[in-house]
PDB file of C-alpha atoms in Angstrom:
ATOM      1  CA  UNK A  96     114.874 117.356  83.363  1.00  0.00           C
ATOM      2  CA  UNK A  97     111.745 118.991  83.571  1.00  0.00           C
ATOM      3  CA  UNK A  98     111.436 121.923  85.429  1.00  0.00           C
ATOM      4  CA  UNK A  99     108.957 124.364  86.247  1.00  0.00           C
ATOM      5  CA  UNK A 100     110.130 128.489  87.641  1.00  0.00           C
ATOM      6  CA  UNK A 101     107.737 130.125  89.629  1.00  0.00           C
ATOM      7  CA  UNK A 102     110.425 133.320  89.412  1.00  0.00           C
ATOM      8  CA  UNK A 103     107.483 135.175  92.146  1.00  0.00           C
ATOM      9  CA  UNK A 104     108.766 133.966  95.730  1.00  0.00           C
ATOM     10  CA  UNK A 105     106.009 136.393  96.965  1.00  0.00           C
ATOM     11  CA  UNK A 106     102.897 139.219  95.446  1.00  0.00           C
ATOM     12  CA  UNK A 107     101.052 141.549  97.279  1.00  0.00           C
ATOM     13  CA  UNK A 108      97.620 143.018  95.226  1.00  0.00           C
ATOM     14  CA  UNK A 109      95.235 145.479  96.567  1.00  0.00           C
ATOM     15  CA  UNK A 110      91.678 144.246  96.632  1.00  0.00           C
ATOM     16  CA  UNK A 111      89.830 144.580  93.099  1.00  0.00           C
ATOM     17  CA  UNK A 112      93.224 144.681  91.353  1.00  0.00           C
ATOM     18  CA  UNK A 113      94.263 142.346  89.034  1.00  0.00           C
ATOM     19  CA  UNK A 114      96.520 139.651  89.454  1.00  0.00           C
ATOM     20  CA  UNK A 115      99.389 137.550  87.236  1.00  0.00           C
ATOM     21  CA  UNK A 116     101.252 134.540  88.481  1.00  0.00           C
ATOM     22  CA  UNK A 117     103.711 133.505  86.821  1.00  0.00           C
ATOM     23  CA  UNK A 118     104.936 129.849  85.208  1.00  0.00           C
ATOM     24  CA  UNK A 119     107.540 128.998  83.491  1.00  0.00           C
ATOM     25  CA  UNK A 120     108.007 125.725  82.086  1.00  0.00           C
ATOM     26  CA  UNK A 121     111.399 123.454  80.477  1.00  0.00           C
ATOM     27  CA  UNK A 122     110.268 120.579  78.644  1.00  0.00           C
ATOM     28  CA  UNK A 123     111.096 118.611  76.023  1.00  0.00           C
ATOM     29  CA  UNK A 124     107.812 118.874  74.318  1.00  0.00           C
ATOM     30  CA  UNK A 125     104.213 121.041  75.173  1.00  0.00           C
ATOM     31  CA  UNK A 126     103.241 119.162  78.952  1.00  0.00           C
ATOM     32  CA  UNK A 127      99.964 118.482  80.212  1.00  0.00           C
ATOM     33  CA  UNK A 128     100.054 122.227  82.713  1.00  0.00           C
ATOM     34  CA  UNK A 129      98.000 123.265  86.065  1.00  0.00           C
ATOM     35  CA  UNK A 130      97.746 125.683  88.901  1.00  0.00           C
ATOM     36  CA  UNK A 131      96.894 124.603  92.250  1.00  0.00           C
ATOM     37  CA  UNK A 132      96.042 126.760  95.153  1.00  0.00           C
ATOM     38  CA  UNK A 133      96.776 125.795  98.815  1.00  0.00           C
ATOM     39  CA  UNK A 134      95.172 127.959 101.380  1.00  0.00           C
ATOM     40  CA  UNK A 135      96.898 127.592 104.947  1.00  0.00           C
ATOM     41  CA  UNK A 136      96.685 124.757 106.550  1.00  0.00           C
ATOM     42  CA  UNK A 137      94.369 123.192 103.387  1.00  0.00           C
ATOM     43  CA  UNK A 138      95.557 120.480 101.005  1.00  0.00           C
ATOM     44  CA  UNK A 139      95.782 121.536  97.217  1.00  0.00           C
ATOM     45  CA  UNK A 140      92.817 122.495  95.115  1.00  0.00           C
ATOM     46  CA  UNK A 141      92.670 122.379  91.536  1.00  0.00           C
ATOM     47  CA  UNK A 142      92.565 125.791  89.558  1.00  0.00           C
ATOM     48  CA  UNK A 143      92.979 124.735  85.932  1.00  0.00           C
ATOM     49  CA  UNK A 144      94.351 122.883  83.423  1.00  0.00           C
ATOM     50  CA  UNK A 145      95.868 122.727  80.244  1.00  0.00           C
ATOM     51  CA  UNK A 146      96.438 120.099  77.656  1.00  0.00           C
ATOM     52  CA  UNK A 147      96.373 121.180  74.049  1.00  0.00           C
ATOM     53  CA  UNK A 148      93.365 122.951  71.852  1.00  0.00           C
ATOM     54  CA  UNK A 149      92.334 126.533  72.850  1.00  0.00           C
ATOM     55  CA  UNK A 150      95.509 128.420  74.504  1.00  0.00           C
ATOM     56  CA  UNK A 151      92.982 130.137  76.964  1.00  0.00           C
ATOM     57  CA  UNK A 152      91.871 127.935  79.697  1.00  0.00           C
ATOM     58  CA  UNK A 153      88.798 128.850  82.057  1.00  0.00           C
ATOM     59  CA  UNK A 154      88.904 127.222  86.035  1.00  0.00           C
ATOM     60  CA  UNK A 155      87.467 127.609  88.950  1.00  0.00           C
ATOM     61  CA  UNK A 156      87.021 130.665  91.443  1.00  0.00           C
ATOM     62  CA  UNK A 157      87.668 133.569  88.528  1.00  0.00           C
ATOM     63  CA  UNK A 158      90.904 132.127  87.128  1.00  0.00           C
ATOM     64  CA  UNK A 159      91.905 131.901  84.076  1.00  0.00           C
ATOM     65  CA  UNK A 160      95.391 130.655  82.117  1.00  0.00           C
ATOM     66  CA  UNK A 161      97.058 131.592  79.128  1.00  0.00           C
ATOM     67  CA  UNK A 162      99.618 128.907  77.781  1.00  0.00           C
ATOM     68  CA  UNK A 163     102.385 130.277  75.252  1.00  0.00           C
ATOM     69  CA  UNK A 164     104.704 128.050  73.708  1.00  0.00           C
ATOM     70  CA  UNK A 165     106.882 130.459  72.425  1.00  0.00           C
ATOM     71  CA  UNK A 166     107.879 131.764  75.808  1.00  0.00           C
ATOM     72  CA  UNK A 167     107.039 128.637  77.815  1.00  0.00           C
ATOM     73  CA  UNK A 168     104.674 129.907  79.960  1.00  0.00           C
ATOM     74  CA  UNK A 169     101.864 129.410  81.589  1.00  0.00           C
ATOM     75  CA  UNK A 170     100.900 132.241  83.596  1.00  0.00           C
ATOM     76  CA  UNK A 171      97.798 132.438  85.987  1.00  0.00           C
ATOM     77  CA  UNK A 172      95.216 135.447  85.786  1.00  0.00           C
ATOM     78  CA  UNK A 173      92.337 136.797  87.865  1.00  0.00           C
ATOM     79  CA  UNK A 174      90.216 140.091  87.150  1.00  0.00           C
ATOM     80  CA  UNK A 175      89.858 141.237  90.333  1.00  0.00           C
ATOM     81  CA  UNK A 176      91.524 139.823  93.261  1.00  0.00           C
ATOM     82  CA  UNK A 177      89.315 139.036  96.219  1.00  0.00           C
ATOM     83  CA  UNK A 178      90.592 138.939 100.125  1.00  0.00           C
ATOM     84  CA  UNK A 179      89.745 134.729 100.204  1.00  0.00           C
ATOM     85  CA  UNK A 180      91.531 134.638  97.238  1.00  0.00           C
ATOM     86  CA  UNK A 181      95.290 135.179  99.437  1.00  0.00           C
ATOM     87  CA  UNK A 182      96.716 131.822  99.494  1.00  0.00           C
ATOM     88  CA  UNK A 183      99.873 129.947  98.125  1.00  0.00           C
ATOM     89  CA  UNK A 184      99.931 129.053  94.764  1.00  0.00           C
ATOM     90  CA  UNK A 185     101.680 126.522  92.646  1.00  0.00           C
ATOM     91  CA  UNK A 186     102.301 125.509  89.100  1.00  0.00           C
ATOM     92  CA  UNK A 187     102.997 122.295  88.112  1.00  0.00           C
ATOM     93  CA  UNK A 188     103.842 120.475  84.832  1.00  0.00           C
ATOM     94  CA  UNK A 189     104.189 116.522  83.928  1.00  0.00           C
ATOM     95  CA  UNK A 190     102.486 114.187  81.661  1.00  0.00           C
ATOM     96  CA  UNK A 191     102.898 110.817  84.300  1.00  0.00           C
ATOM     97  CA  UNK A 192     103.997 112.257  86.946  1.00  0.00           C
ATOM     98  CA  UNK A 193     103.931 116.007  88.106  1.00  0.00           C
ATOM     99  CA  UNK A 194     106.656 118.542  88.837  1.00  0.00           C
ATOM    100  CA  UNK A 195     105.743 121.284  90.732  1.00  0.00           C
ATOM    101  CA  UNK A 196     107.190 124.934  91.199  1.00  0.00           C
ATOM    102  CA  UNK A 197     108.414 126.174  94.423  1.00  0.00           C
ATOM    103  CA  UNK A 198     104.746 128.793  94.534  1.00  0.00           C
ATOM    104  CA  UNK A 199     104.115 131.864  94.373  1.00  0.00           C
ATOM    105  CA  UNK A 200     102.131 133.508  98.137  1.00  0.00           C
ATOM    106  CA  UNK A 201      99.415 135.399  97.202  1.00  0.00           C
ATOM    107  CA  UNK A 202      99.085 138.684  99.882  1.00  0.00           C
ATOM    108  CA  UNK A 203      95.985 141.041  99.531  1.00  0.00           C
ATOM    109  CA  UNK A 204      96.094 144.097 100.729  1.00  0.00           C
ATOM    110  CA  UNK A 205      92.435 146.427 101.716  1.00  0.00           C
TER     111      UNK A 205
ATOM    112  CA  UNK B 183      81.955 111.682  99.722  1.00  0.00           C
ATOM    113  CA  UNK B 184      84.790 111.688  97.633  1.00  0.00           C
ATOM    114  CA  UNK B 185      88.205 111.814  99.255  1.00  0.00           C
ATOM    115  CA  UNK B 186      92.124 111.194  99.875  1.00  0.00           C
ATOM    116  CA  UNK B 187      91.973 110.516 104.123  1.00  0.00           C
ATOM    117  CA  UNK B 188      95.843 110.990 105.788  1.00  0.00           C
ATOM    118  CA  UNK B 189      96.420 109.654 109.127  1.00  0.00           C
ATOM    119  CA  UNK B 190      97.839 111.272 111.673  1.00  0.00           C
ATOM    120  CA  UNK B 191      97.569 114.603 110.870  1.00  0.00           C
ATOM    121  CA  UNK B 192     100.041 115.899 113.140  1.00  0.00           C
ATOM    122  CA  UNK B 193     102.753 113.612 114.688  1.00  0.00           C
ATOM    123  CA  UNK B 194     105.552 114.310 116.499  1.00  0.00           C
ATOM    124  CA  UNK B 195     108.631 111.803 116.976  1.00  0.00           C
ATOM    125  CA  UNK B 196     111.998 110.860 118.011  1.00  0.00           C
ATOM    126  CA  UNK B 197     114.389 109.984 116.080  1.00  0.00           C
ATOM    127  CA  UNK B 198     115.013 106.067 114.407  1.00  0.00           C
ATOM    128  CA  UNK B 199     111.496 105.268 116.024  1.00  0.00           C
ATOM    129  CA  UNK B 200     109.400 103.831 113.320  1.00  0.00           C
ATOM    130  CA  UNK B 201     106.262 105.406 111.782  1.00  0.00           C
ATOM    131  CA  UNK B 202     103.607 104.907 108.701  1.00  0.00           C
ATOM    132  CA  UNK B 203     101.462 108.097 107.545  1.00  0.00           C
ATOM    133  CA  UNK B 204      98.265 106.361 105.766  1.00  0.00           C
ATOM    134  CA  UNK B 205      96.687 107.184 102.688  1.00  0.00           C
ATOM    135  CA  UNK B 206      93.312 105.914 101.797  1.00  0.00           C
ATOM    136  CA  UNK B 207      91.353 107.110  98.482  1.00  0.00           C
ATOM    137  CA  UNK B 208      87.746 106.189  97.799  1.00  0.00           C
ATOM    138  CA  UNK B 209      87.123 107.150  94.801  1.00  0.00           C
ATOM    139  CA  UNK B 210      88.632 103.571  92.559  1.00  0.00           C
ATOM    140  CA  UNK B 211      91.915 105.566  91.712  1.00  0.00           C
ATOM    141  CA  UNK B 212      95.249 103.347  89.878  1.00  0.00           C
ATOM    142  CA  UNK B 213      97.190 105.868  90.934  1.00  0.00           C
ATOM    143  CA  UNK B 214      98.766 107.054  94.305  1.00  0.00           C
ATOM    144  CA  UNK B 215     101.682 109.330  95.063  1.00  0.00           C
ATOM    145  CA  UNK B 216     103.204 110.843  98.088  1.00  0.00           C
ATOM    146  CA  UNK B 217     104.932 114.873  98.505  1.00  0.00           C
ATOM    147  CA  UNK B 218     106.764 116.684 100.629  1.00  0.00           C
ATOM    148  CA  UNK B 219     106.128 120.202 100.952  1.00  0.00           C
ATOM    149  CA  UNK B 220     109.221 122.507 102.104  1.00  0.00           C
ATOM    150  CA  UNK B 221     109.513 125.794 102.670  1.00  0.00           C
ATOM    151  CA  UNK B 222     111.186 127.521  99.580  1.00  0.00           C
ATOM    152  CA  UNK B 223     111.052 123.994  98.090  1.00  0.00           C
ATOM    153  CA  UNK B 224     107.632 123.505  96.910  1.00  0.00           C
ATOM    154  CA  UNK B 225     105.952 119.763  96.267  1.00  0.00           C
ATOM    155  CA  UNK B 226     108.689 116.894  95.507  1.00  0.00           C
ATOM    156  CA  UNK B 227     107.510 113.354  94.996  1.00  0.00           C
ATOM    157  CA  UNK B 228     108.883 110.578  97.011  1.00  0.00           C
ATOM    158  CA  UNK B 229     107.413 107.836  95.646  1.00  0.00           C
ATOM    159  CA  UNK B 230     104.073 107.194  92.759  1.00  0.00           C
ATOM    160  CA  UNK B 231     102.220 103.584  92.576  1.00  0.00           C
ATOM    161  CA  UNK B 232     100.646 103.161  88.887  1.00  0.00           C
ATOM    162  CA  UNK B 233      98.627 100.501  89.986  1.00  0.00           C
ATOM    163  CA  UNK B 234      98.020  98.227  92.938  1.00  0.00           C
ATOM    164  CA  UNK B 235     101.533  96.241  93.492  1.00  0.00           C
ATOM    165  CA  UNK B 236     103.321  98.841  91.263  1.00  0.00           C
ATOM    166  CA  UNK B 237     105.710 101.432  92.676  1.00  0.00           C
ATOM    167  CA  UNK B 238     108.500 104.102  91.938  1.00  0.00           C
ATOM    168  CA  UNK B 239     110.823 106.534  92.875  1.00  0.00           C
ATOM    169  CA  UNK B 240     110.349 109.828  92.411  1.00  0.00           C
ATOM    170  CA  UNK B 241     112.380 112.233  92.962  1.00  0.00           C
ATOM    171  CA  UNK B 242     113.470 112.035  96.829  1.00  0.00           C
ATOM    172  CA  UNK B 243     112.572 108.783  97.792  1.00  0.00           C
ATOM    173  CA  UNK B 244     115.712 108.033 100.446  1.00  0.00           C
ATOM    174  CA  UNK B 245     114.753 107.028 103.652  1.00  0.00           C
ATOM    175  CA  UNK B 246     111.332 106.157 102.505  1.00  0.00           C
ATOM    176  CA  UNK B 247     108.790 102.896 101.478  1.00  0.00           C
ATOM    177  CA  UNK B 248     105.606 102.439 100.327  1.00  0.00           C
ATOM    178  CA  UNK B 249     103.782  99.705  99.498  1.00  0.00           C
ATOM    179  CA  UNK B 250     100.070  99.474  97.855  1.00  0.00           C
ATOM    180  CA  UNK B 251      98.708  95.864  98.209  1.00  0.00           C
ATOM    181  CA  UNK B 252      95.385  96.801  97.595  1.00  0.00           C
ATOM    182  CA  UNK B 253      93.660  99.987  95.370  1.00  0.00           C
ATOM    183  CA  UNK B 254      92.930 102.193  98.180  1.00  0.00           C
ATOM    184  CA  UNK B 255      95.099 102.423 100.434  1.00  0.00           C
ATOM    185  CA  UNK B 256      99.104 103.765  99.607  1.00  0.00           C
ATOM    186  CA  UNK B 257     101.007 103.924 103.021  1.00  0.00           C
ATOM    187  CA  UNK B 258     104.175 105.971 103.595  1.00  0.00           C
ATOM    188  CA  UNK B 259     107.135 104.412 105.842  1.00  0.00           C
ATOM    189  CA  UNK B 260     109.892 105.976 107.495  1.00  0.00           C
ATOM    190  CA  UNK B 261     111.798 103.036 109.383  1.00  0.00           C
ATOM    191  CA  UNK B 262     114.068 104.880 111.012  1.00  0.00           C
ATOM    192  CA  UNK B 263     113.275 108.745 110.713  1.00  0.00           C
ATOM    193  CA  UNK B 264     115.317 111.930 111.171  1.00  0.00           C
ATOM    194  CA  UNK B 265     114.954 115.265 111.676  1.00  0.00           C
ATOM    195  CA  UNK B 266     115.305 116.602 108.027  1.00  0.00           C
ATOM    196  CA  UNK B 267     112.606 114.312 106.837  1.00  0.00           C
ATOM    197  CA  UNK B 268     110.871 116.879 109.185  1.00  0.00           C
ATOM    198  CA  UNK B 269     108.069 117.722 107.314  1.00  0.00           C
ATOM    199  CA  UNK B 270     104.879 118.589 105.569  1.00  0.00           C
ATOM    200  CA  UNK B 271     103.422 115.223 103.627  1.00  0.00           C
ATOM    201  CA  UNK B 272     100.888 114.892 100.706  1.00  0.00           C
ATOM    202  CA  UNK B 273      99.336 111.996  99.690  1.00  0.00           C
ATOM    203  CA  UNK B 274      97.537 112.233  96.193  1.00  0.00           C
ATOM    204  CA  UNK B 275      95.800 110.261  93.693  1.00  0.00           C
ATOM    205  CA  UNK B 276      94.135 110.282  90.067  1.00  0.00           C
ATOM    206  CA  UNK B 277      91.958 108.224  88.247  1.00  0.00           C
ATOM    207  CA  UNK B 278      94.776 107.125  86.393  1.00  0.00           C
ATOM    208  CA  UNK B 279      98.962 107.755  85.966  1.00  0.00           C
ATOM    209  CA  UNK B 280      98.576 109.920  83.058  1.00  0.00           C
ATOM    210  CA  UNK B 281      99.189 113.794  83.999  1.00  0.00           C
ATOM    211  CA  UNK B 282      95.818 114.589  81.838  1.00  0.00           C
ATOM    212  CA  UNK B 283      93.890 113.221  84.176  1.00  0.00           C
ATOM    213  CA  UNK B 284      93.741 115.643  87.876  1.00  0.00           C
ATOM    214  CA  UNK B 285      95.390 114.910  91.284  1.00  0.00           C
ATOM    215  CA  UNK B 286      93.242 114.763  94.378  1.00  0.00           C
ATOM    216  CA  UNK B 287      95.521 115.640  97.476  1.00  0.00           C
ATOM    217  CA  UNK B 288      94.606 114.988 101.242  1.00  0.00           C
ATOM    218  CA  UNK B 289      94.911 117.467 103.949  1.00  0.00           C
ATOM    219  CA  UNK B 290      98.294 116.598 104.851  1.00  0.00           C
ATOM    220  CA  UNK B 291     100.570 115.334 107.411  1.00  0.00           C
ATOM    221  CA  UNK B 292     102.862 116.818 109.021  1.00  0.00           C
ATOM    222  CA  UNK B 293     105.649 115.217 110.602  1.00  0.00           C
ATOM    223  CA  UNK B 294     108.207 116.160 113.414  1.00  0.00           C
ATOM    224  CA  UNK B 295     111.001 114.352 114.242  1.00  0.00           C
ATOM    225  CA  UNK B 296     113.034 115.264 116.837  1.00  0.00           C
TER     226      UNK B 296
END
């Protein structure tokens, strides 16, 4: 069965520091891959997506993600975190339906 | 404005009292879906619909019903709610039912069943 693993439940990063959120997927072939962000009390917003081609994809709000087939990973990165980035981040994969990871809560310290 | 709307946003009810959570989208999307979000479990799909009159079970369909009589609406029905259905529910839609299309999410409905 398809699965998505986000190994970190919580991550705390200092404002201005770099960020990497991990995501591993389990699937027979390369699925479509997504990162969503959920701010407190809000719905989910798409940050970026990968279908094929260039393995480094750029998203909104300065985020990027790199697809590594050999590691079945799709890690999310940002070079400099802002306090407004504090939110919960979800990795998802699939074709006709999406399977979500359990999420990583990002805390940003001053 | 292109959006997915859900009503109500908050609902407290008692065990066994039938309820419906409405979902509507104004983007002429074919695909619609319901998820529930629980702490530590992420989002789990309840039901989805590839188009009008076409619905299918997701990962956690027990205790829920859906219908898709019109393209824009996809209500979620709990005929006899139980406390384990206390959760945050999201409706989503996308242009088509393949993963290449972005899913747009509604604002969520927080349901408490006592």
